[in-house]
CSV table of C-alpha atoms and ligand atoms in Angstrom, one decimal:
chain,number,residue,atom,x,y,z
A,355,MET,CA,-21.5,-4.4,30.2
A,356,ARG,CA,-18.0,-3.4,29.5
A,357,VAL,CA,-17.9,-1.7,26.1
A,358,PHE,CA,-14.8,-0.8,24.1
A,359,VAL,CA,-15.4,2.0,21.6
A,360,ALA,CA,-12.8,2.5,18.8
A,361,GLY,CA,-13.4,6.0,17.4
A,362,ALA,CA,-14.7,7.3,20.7
A,363,THR,CA,-13.6,10.9,20.0
A,364,GLY,CA,-15.2,11.3,16.6
A,365,ALA,CA,-18.5,12.8,15.5
A,366,ILE,CA,-20.5,9.7,16.4
A,367,GLY,CA,-18.2,8.6,19.3
A,368,LYS,CA,-18.8,11.8,21.2
A,369,GLN,CA,-22.5,11.3,21.1
A,370,LEU,CA,-22.3,7.6,21.8
A,371,VAL,CA,-19.9,7.4,24.8
A,372,PRO,CA,-22.0,9.5,27.2
A,373,ARG,CA,-25.2,7.6,26.2
A,374,LEU,CA,-23.5,4.3,26.9
A,375,VAL,CA,-22.3,5.6,30.3
A,376,GLU,CA,-25.7,7.0,31.1
A,377,ALA,CA,-27.2,3.5,30.3
A,378,GLY,CA,-24.9,2.1,33.0
A,379,HIS,CA,-22.1,0.6,30.9
A,380,GLU,CA,-18.4,0.8,31.6
A,381,VAL,CA,-16.9,2.4,28.5
A,382,HIS,CA,-13.3,2.2,27.3
A,383,GLY,CA,-12.7,4.8,24.6
A,384,MET,CA,-9.9,4.5,22.2
A,385,THR,CA,-7.9,7.4,20.7
A,386,ARG,CA,-4.5,7.8,19.0
A,387,SER,CA,-3.8,11.0,21.0
A,388,GLN,CA,-2.5,11.3,24.5
A,389,SER,CA,-4.1,14.8,24.4
A,390,LYS,CA,-7.6,13.5,23.9
A,391,GLN,CA,-7.6,11.4,27.1
A,392,VAL,CA,-9.0,14.4,29.1
A,393,MET,CA,-11.9,14.6,26.7
A,394,LEU,CA,-12.6,10.9,27.1
A,395,HIS,CA,-12.6,11.3,30.9
A,396,GLU,CA,-15.1,14.1,30.6
A,397,LEU,CA,-17.3,12.0,28.4
A,398,GLY,CA,-17.2,9.3,31.1
A,399,ALA,CA,-14.9,6.8,29.5
A,400,VAL,CA,-11.7,5.1,30.5
A,401,PRO,CA,-9.2,6.5,27.9
A,402,VAL,CA,-7.2,4.0,25.9
A,403,VAL,CA,-4.4,5.2,23.7
A,404,ALA,CA,-3.7,3.0,20.6
A,405,ASP,CA,-3.3,3.2,16.9
A,406,ALA,CA,-6.1,1.1,15.2
A,407,LEU,CA,-3.7,0.2,12.3
A,408,ASP,CA,-1.2,-1.4,14.7
A,409,PRO,CA,-2.4,-4.9,15.5
A,410,ASP,CA,-0.2,-5.3,18.6
A,411,GLN,CA,-1.4,-2.0,20.1
A,412,VAL,CA,-5.1,-3.0,19.4
A,413,ALA,CA,-4.6,-6.5,20.8
A,414,GLU,CA,-3.0,-5.0,24.0
A,415,ALA,CA,-5.7,-2.3,24.4
A,416,VAL,CA,-8.6,-4.7,24.0
A,417,GLY,CA,-6.8,-7.4,26.1
A,418,ARG,CA,-6.5,-4.9,28.9
A,419,ALA,CA,-10.1,-3.7,28.8
A,420,ARG,CA,-11.6,-7.2,28.4
A,421,PRO,CA,-14.8,-5.9,27.0
A,422,ASP,CA,-18.1,-7.7,26.5
A,423,VAL,CA,-18.8,-5.6,23.3
A,424,ILE,CA,-16.6,-3.8,20.8
A,425,VAL,CA,-18.0,-0.9,18.8
A,426,HIS,CA,-16.0,0.1,15.7
A,427,GLN,CA,-16.5,3.7,14.7
A,428,LEU,CA,-13.2,4.3,13.0
A,429,THR,CA,-13.1,6.7,10.0
A,430,ALA,CA,-10.8,9.4,8.8
A,431,ILE,CA,-12.8,11.5,6.5
A,432,GLU,CA,-11.3,14.9,5.7
A,433,ALA,CA,-12.3,17.2,2.9
A,434,VAL,CA,-13.4,14.9,0.0
A,435,ASP,CA,-12.9,15.8,-3.6
A,436,MET,CA,-15.5,13.7,-5.4
A,437,ARG,CA,-13.2,13.3,-8.4
A,438,HIS,CA,-10.7,11.6,-6.2
A,439,PHE,CA,-13.1,9.8,-3.8
A,440,ASP,CA,-10.9,6.7,-3.3
A,441,ARG,CA,-7.8,8.7,-2.8
A,442,ASP,CA,-9.5,10.8,-0.1
A,443,PHE,CA,-11.0,7.8,1.5
A,444,ALA,CA,-7.7,5.8,1.5
A,445,LEU,CA,-7.1,6.0,5.3
A,446,THR,CA,-10.8,5.3,6.0
A,447,ASN,CA,-10.6,2.3,3.7
A,448,ARG,CA,-7.6,1.0,5.7
A,449,LEU,CA,-9.5,1.5,8.9
A,450,ARG,CA,-12.4,-0.4,7.4
A,451,THR,CA,-10.2,-3.3,6.2
A,452,GLU,CA,-7.1,-3.6,8.4
A,453,GLY,CA,-8.7,-1.8,11.3
A,454,THR,CA,-11.7,-4.1,11.3
A,455,ASP,CA,-9.5,-7.2,11.1
A,456,HIS,CA,-7.3,-6.1,14.0
A,457,LEU,CA,-10.3,-5.3,16.2
A,458,LEU,CA,-12.0,-8.6,15.3
A,459,SER,CA,-8.8,-10.6,16.1
A,460,ALA,CA,-8.4,-8.8,19.4
A,461,GLY,CA,-12.1,-9.3,20.2
A,462,GLN,CA,-12.0,-13.0,19.4
A,463,ALA,CA,-9.0,-13.4,21.7
A,464,VAL,CA,-11.0,-12.1,24.7
A,465,GLY,CA,-14.3,-13.6,23.5
A,466,VAL,CA,-16.5,-10.5,23.0
A,467,ARG,CA,-20.1,-11.3,22.8
A,468,ARG,CA,-21.1,-8.6,20.3
A,469,PHE,CA,-19.1,-6.7,17.7
A,470,VAL,CA,-20.9,-3.6,16.4
A,471,ALA,CA,-19.4,-1.8,13.4
A,472,GLN,CA,-20.1,1.3,11.4
A,473,GLY,CA,-21.4,0.6,7.9
A,474,VAL,CA,-22.8,2.8,5.2
A,475,GLY,CA,-26.5,3.3,4.4
A,476,GLY,CA,-26.3,6.7,2.8
A,477,TYR,CA,-23.7,7.8,0.2
A,478,GLY,CA,-24.5,5.3,-2.4
A,479,ALA,CA,-23.6,2.0,-0.9
A,480,TYR,CA,-26.7,0.1,-2.2
A,481,ALA,CA,-27.0,-1.2,-5.7
A,482,ARG,CA,-28.5,1.4,-8.1
A,483,THR,CA,-31.2,-0.8,-9.5
A,484,GLY,CA,-34.9,-1.2,-8.7
A,485,GLY,CA,-36.8,1.0,-6.3
A,486,PRO,CA,-35.7,4.2,-4.5
A,487,VAL,CA,-35.6,2.9,-1.0
A,488,LYS,CA,-33.6,-0.2,0.1
A,489,THR,CA,-33.8,-2.7,2.9
A,490,GLU,CA,-31.0,-4.7,4.4
A,491,GLU,CA,-31.9,-7.6,2.1
A,492,ASP,CA,-31.0,-5.6,-1.0
A,493,PRO,CA,-27.4,-5.9,-2.4
A,494,LEU,CA,-24.6,-3.4,-2.1
A,495,ASP,CA,-23.6,-1.8,-5.3
A,496,PRO,CA,-21.6,-4.3,-7.4
A,497,THR,CA,-20.7,-1.6,-10.0
A,498,PRO,CA,-19.8,1.6,-8.1
A,499,ALA,CA,-18.6,4.7,-9.9
A,500,ARG,CA,-15.0,4.3,-11.0
A,501,GLU,CA,-13.7,6.8,-8.3
A,502,MET,CA,-15.5,4.8,-5.5
A,503,ARG,CA,-14.5,1.3,-6.2
A,504,GLU,CA,-11.9,0.9,-3.4
A,505,THR,CA,-14.2,2.6,-1.0
A,506,LEU,CA,-17.1,0.2,-1.8
A,507,ALA,CA,-14.6,-2.7,-1.6
A,508,ALA,CA,-13.6,-1.6,1.9
A,509,ILE,CA,-17.2,-1.4,3.0
A,510,ARG,CA,-17.8,-4.9,1.6
A,511,HIS,CA,-14.8,-6.2,3.4
A,512,LEU,CA,-16.0,-4.8,6.7
A,513,GLU,CA,-19.5,-6.2,6.2
A,514,GLU,CA,-18.3,-9.7,5.3
A,515,ALA,CA,-15.7,-9.8,8.1
A,516,VAL,CA,-18.1,-8.7,10.8
A,517,LEU,CA,-21.2,-10.5,9.6
A,518,GLY,CA,-19.1,-13.6,8.9
A,519,ALA,CA,-17.6,-13.8,12.4
A,520,ARG,CA,-19.5,-16.8,13.7
A,521,TRP,CA,-17.9,-16.6,17.2
A,522,THR,CA,-19.7,-13.4,18.1
A,523,GLU,CA,-22.9,-11.4,17.4
A,524,GLY,CA,-21.5,-9.4,14.4
A,525,ILE,CA,-23.6,-6.3,13.7
A,526,VAL,CA,-23.2,-3.7,11.0
A,527,LEU,CA,-25.1,-0.4,11.4
A,528,ARG,CA,-25.6,1.2,8.0
A,529,TYR,CA,-25.9,4.8,9.0
A,530,GLY,CA,-27.5,7.4,6.8
A,531,VAL,CA,-25.7,10.7,6.1
A,532,PHE,CA,-24.9,12.3,9.5
A,533,TYR,CA,-25.9,15.8,10.3
A,534,GLY,CA,-25.9,17.7,13.6
A,535,PRO,CA,-23.2,18.5,16.1
A,536,GLY,CA,-19.6,17.6,15.1
A,537,THR,CA,-20.6,16.7,11.5
A,538,SER,CA,-20.0,18.5,8.3
A,539,LEU,CA,-23.8,19.2,8.1
A,540,ALA,CA,-24.0,21.6,11.0
A,541,PRO,CA,-24.1,25.4,11.4
A,542,GLY,CA,-20.7,26.8,10.2
A,543,ALA,CA,-19.5,23.4,9.0
A,544,GLU,CA,-18.3,22.6,5.5
A,545,GLN,CA,-21.4,21.2,3.7
A,546,PHE,CA,-23.9,23.7,5.3
A,547,GLU,CA,-21.5,26.5,4.2
A,548,LEU,CA,-21.3,25.1,0.6
A,549,VAL,CA,-25.1,25.1,0.4
A,550,ARG,CA,-25.3,28.6,2.0
A,551,ARG,CA,-22.8,30.0,-0.5
A,552,ARG,CA,-24.5,28.3,-3.5
A,553,LYS,CA,-21.5,26.1,-4.1
A,554,PHE,CA,-23.5,22.8,-3.8
A,555,PRO,CA,-25.2,22.6,-7.2
A,556,LEU,CA,-28.2,20.5,-8.1
A,557,VAL,CA,-26.9,18.1,-10.8
A,558,GLY,CA,-29.2,16.8,-13.6
A,559,ASP,CA,-32.6,15.9,-12.3
A,560,GLY,CA,-31.4,15.7,-8.7
A,561,GLY,CA,-33.0,12.2,-8.5
A,562,GLY,CA,-30.4,10.6,-6.2
A,563,VAL,CA,-32.2,9.6,-3.0
A,564,TRP,CA,-30.4,10.4,0.3
A,565,SER,CA,-31.2,9.0,3.7
A,566,PHE,CA,-30.1,11.2,6.6
A,567,ILE,CA,-29.7,10.6,10.3
A,568,HIS,CA,-29.2,13.1,13.1
A,569,VAL,CA,-25.9,12.0,14.8
A,570,ALA,CA,-27.6,11.8,18.2
A,571,ASP,CA,-30.3,9.4,16.8
A,572,ALA,CA,-27.5,7.3,15.3
A,573,ALA,CA,-25.9,7.1,18.7
A,574,GLU,CA,-29.2,6.1,20.3
A,575,ALA,CA,-29.6,3.3,17.8
A,576,THR,CA,-26.0,2.2,18.5
A,577,VAL,CA,-26.8,1.9,22.2
A,578,ALA,CA,-29.8,-0.3,21.3
A,579,ALA,CA,-27.6,-2.5,19.1
A,580,VAL,CA,-24.9,-2.8,21.8
A,581,GLU,CA,-27.6,-4.0,24.2
A,582,ARG,CA,-29.9,-6.1,22.1
A,583,GLY,CA,-28.8,-6.3,18.5
A,584,SER,CA,-28.7,-9.7,16.7
A,585,ARG,CA,-26.2,-10.7,14.0
A,586,GLY,CA,-27.0,-8.8,10.8
A,587,ALA,CA,-27.1,-5.4,9.2
A,588,TYR,CA,-29.5,-2.6,10.3
A,589,ASN,CA,-30.2,0.6,8.3
A,590,VAL,CA,-29.9,3.5,10.8
A,591,VAL,CA,-31.6,6.2,8.9
A,592,ASP,CA,-34.5,8.6,9.3
A,593,ASP,CA,-38.1,8.0,8.1
A,594,ASP,CA,-37.8,10.3,5.2
A,595,PRO,CA,-35.5,9.2,2.3
A,596,ALA,CA,-35.6,12.1,-0.1
A,597,PRO,CA,-34.2,13.0,-3.6
A,598,VAL,CA,-31.6,15.7,-3.8
A,599,ALA,CA,-34.1,17.8,-5.8
A,600,LYS,CA,-36.2,17.9,-2.7
A,601,TRP,CA,-33.8,18.2,0.3
A,602,LEU,CA,-31.2,20.5,-1.3
A,603,PRO,CA,-33.6,23.4,-2.0
A,604,ALA,CA,-35.3,22.9,1.3
A,605,LEU,CA,-31.9,23.1,3.1
A,606,ALA,CA,-30.9,26.2,1.1
A,607,GLN,CA,-34.1,27.9,2.2
A,608,GLU,CA,-33.6,26.9,5.8
A,609,LEU,CA,-30.1,28.5,5.7
A,610,GLY,CA,-31.5,31.7,4.1
A,611,ALA,CA,-29.6,31.0,0.9
A,612,LYS,CA,-30.7,31.4,-2.7
A,613,LYS,CA,-32.0,28.4,-4.6
A,614,PRO,CA,-29.1,26.0,-5.5
A,615,VAL,CA,-27.5,26.4,-9.0
A,616,ARG,CA,-28.7,23.8,-11.4
A,617,VAL,CA,-26.2,22.2,-13.8
A,618,PRO,CA,-26.5,19.5,-16.4
A,619,ARG,CA,-24.9,16.1,-15.8
A,620,PHE,CA,-22.0,16.7,-18.1
A,621,ILE,CA,-21.0,19.8,-16.2
A,622,GLY,CA,-21.5,18.0,-13.0
A,623,ARG,CA,-19.1,15.3,-14.3
A,624,LEU,CA,-16.4,17.9,-15.0
A,625,PHE,CA,-16.5,19.2,-11.5
A,626,ALA,CA,-17.5,16.2,-9.4
A,627,GLY,CA,-16.6,13.2,-11.5
A,628,GLU,CA,-18.8,10.2,-12.1
A,629,ALA,CA,-19.0,9.7,-8.3
A,630,GLY,CA,-20.5,13.2,-7.9
A,631,VAL,CA,-23.0,12.7,-10.6
A,632,VAL,CA,-24.1,9.3,-9.3
A,633,MET,CA,-24.5,10.7,-5.8
A,634,MET,CA,-26.7,13.5,-7.1
A,635,THR,CA,-28.8,11.6,-9.6
A,636,ASP,CA,-28.7,7.8,-9.0
A,637,VAL,CA,-28.1,6.7,-5.4
A,638,ARG,CA,-30.8,4.9,-3.4
A,639,GLY,CA,-32.1,5.6,0.0
A,640,ALA,CA,-32.7,3.2,2.9
A,641,SER,CA,-35.6,1.9,5.0
A,642,ASN,CA,-35.3,1.9,8.8
A,643,ALA,CA,-38.2,-0.6,9.3
A,644,LYS,CA,-35.9,-3.4,10.6
A,645,ALA,CA,-34.1,-1.2,13.1
A,646,LYS,CA,-37.4,0.1,14.5
A,647,ARG,CA,-38.9,-3.4,14.7
A,648,GLU,CA,-35.9,-5.3,16.1
A,649,LEU,CA,-34.1,-2.7,18.1
A,650,GLY,CA,-37.2,-0.9,19.4
A,651,TRP,CA,-35.6,2.3,18.3
A,652,ARG,CA,-37.2,5.5,16.9
A,653,PRO,CA,-35.4,8.5,15.6
A,654,ALA,CA,-36.2,11.6,17.7
A,655,HIS,CA,-35.7,13.5,14.4
A,656,PRO,CA,-37.9,11.4,12.0
A,657,SER,CA,-37.3,13.8,9.1
A,658,TRP,CA,-34.3,15.8,7.9
A,659,ARG,CA,-36.8,18.6,7.3
A,660,GLU,CA,-37.3,19.4,11.0
A,661,GLY,CA,-33.9,17.9,11.9
A,662,PHE,CA,-32.0,20.5,9.8
A,663,SER,CA,-33.9,23.3,11.5
A,664,ALA,CA,-33.2,21.8,14.9
A,665,ALA,CA,-29.5,21.4,14.0
B,1975,NAP,N1,-22.5,8.2,7.9
B,1975,NAP,C1,-21.9,9.4,7.8
B,1975,NAP,O1,-22.5,10.4,7.2
B,1975,NAP,C2,-20.5,9.6,8.3
B,1975,NAP,C3,-19.8,8.6,8.8
B,1975,NAP,C4,-18.5,8.9,9.3
B,1975,NAP,C5,-18.0,10.2,9.3
B,1975,NAP,N2,-18.8,11.1,8.8
B,1975,NAP,C6,-18.4,12.6,8.8
B,1975,NAP,O2,-17.0,12.7,8.5
B,1975,NAP,C7,-16.6,13.9,9.1
B,1975,NAP,C8,-15.2,13.6,9.8
B,1975,NAP,O3,-15.2,12.4,10.4
B,1975,NAP,P1,-13.8,11.7,10.6
B,1975,NAP,O4,-14.1,10.3,10.4
B,1975,NAP,O5,-12.8,12.3,9.9
B,1975,NAP,O6,-13.5,12.1,12.1
B,1975,NAP,P2,-14.1,11.9,13.4
B,1975,NAP,O7,-15.6,12.1,13.4
B,1975,NAP,O8,-13.3,12.7,14.2
B,1975,NAP,O9,-13.9,10.3,13.8
B,1975,NAP,C9,-12.8,9.5,13.6
B,1975,NAP,C10,-12.6,8.7,14.8
B,1975,NAP,O10,-11.7,7.6,14.4
B,1975,NAP,C11,-10.6,7.6,15.3
B,1975,NAP,N3,-9.4,7.2,14.5
B,1975,NAP,C12,-9.1,7.5,13.2
B,1975,NAP,N4,-7.9,6.9,12.8
B,1975,NAP,C13,-7.5,6.2,13.9
B,1975,NAP,C14,-6.4,5.4,14.2
B,1975,NAP,N5,-5.5,5.1,13.3
B,1975,NAP,N6,-6.3,4.8,15.4
B,1975,NAP,C15,-7.2,5.1,16.4
B,1975,NAP,N7,-8.3,5.8,16.2
B,1975,NAP,C16,-8.4,6.4,15.0
B,1975,NAP,C17,-10.4,9.0,15.7
B,1975,NAP,O11,-9.7,9.0,17.0
B,1975,NAP,P3,-8.6,10.1,17.3
B,1975,NAP,O12,-8.6,11.2,16.3
B,1975,NAP,O13,-8.9,10.6,18.7
B,1975,NAP,O14,-7.3,9.3,17.3
B,1975,NAP,C18,-11.9,9.4,15.9
B,1975,NAP,O15,-12.4,9.0,17.2
B,1975,NAP,C19,-17.6,14.3,10.1
B,1975,NAP,O16,-18.3,15.4,9.5
B,1975,NAP,C20,-18.6,13.1,10.2
B,1975,NAP,O17,-19.9,13.5,10.3
B,1975,NAP,C21,-20.0,10.9,8.3
């Protein structure tokens, strides 16, 4: 198939493009930068330069590639201050709203048969009620922390636009928290360094449940969705949702660091806002049963435990 990847040069894009090429697909990879065209060539893709926030450029790029499938992996996540979550996600939120709409319009104009978009399965997207592990049937959070309202609204927009596109097979992959090459959870990268330097404290009871996914496993699931996904959402997470109180000390040990500092909720709120406290104490994890069953996919790193060591 001819596959158009928006976000081809990012953490997930760099893992995804070579796997699609290896599976025999013709990949057109989008970037804003002329300078990243060489990288895209090396990954095996036809480079396409366009700004995702410019509807004319997107329409022209997609119109020229005439893909069978569009994959939307556009984000712009720089350092995030949890107290200003929406501010720091502002550009990502635009990519998830306007960017999604431009890609969908361009895809409809050429009649793409599948549209696969990046959703969110980690980082507190699911409603914080009921059990610790959520399926795709469970609702997204209707009452997110104050600092995350715009971000959740953008995720909801993306989901509704993609799943509601009746002219194509609209698929949302709700990825867990990425770790591994090119992510912020990798040797020398930001989050691993915070944990190593004891600057990632355990807040309250550390009861927030996180679902992780090795970025290579996320890419494998995406290839499966491109080839045989059906309309709907899929959690793309590992087999081992775990509370912060479990994974954070284990990661610290893996990195040869001292145990994480423990702070009460009110201190956590001062330094990381309500969003930070929610993330550490209240978020829910996700189940990958549907992705395994329907995509025939299995993560090569079934648990973050071994996955972190491998990374
Ligand atoms: N589920 C998760 O845990 C999750 C999800 C997403 C990201 N992250 C993390 O966030 C960190 C940084 O990710 P990131 O999103 O900042 O960067 P990234 O991984 O470099 O990916 C961003 C991608 O979106 C493209 N892009 C952004 N704005 C664009 C625009 N206006 N027009 C066209 N393309 C555009 C970029 O292309 P060009 O720069 O080439 O133009 C790039 O391919 C990584 O550590 C990653 O692991 C985690």
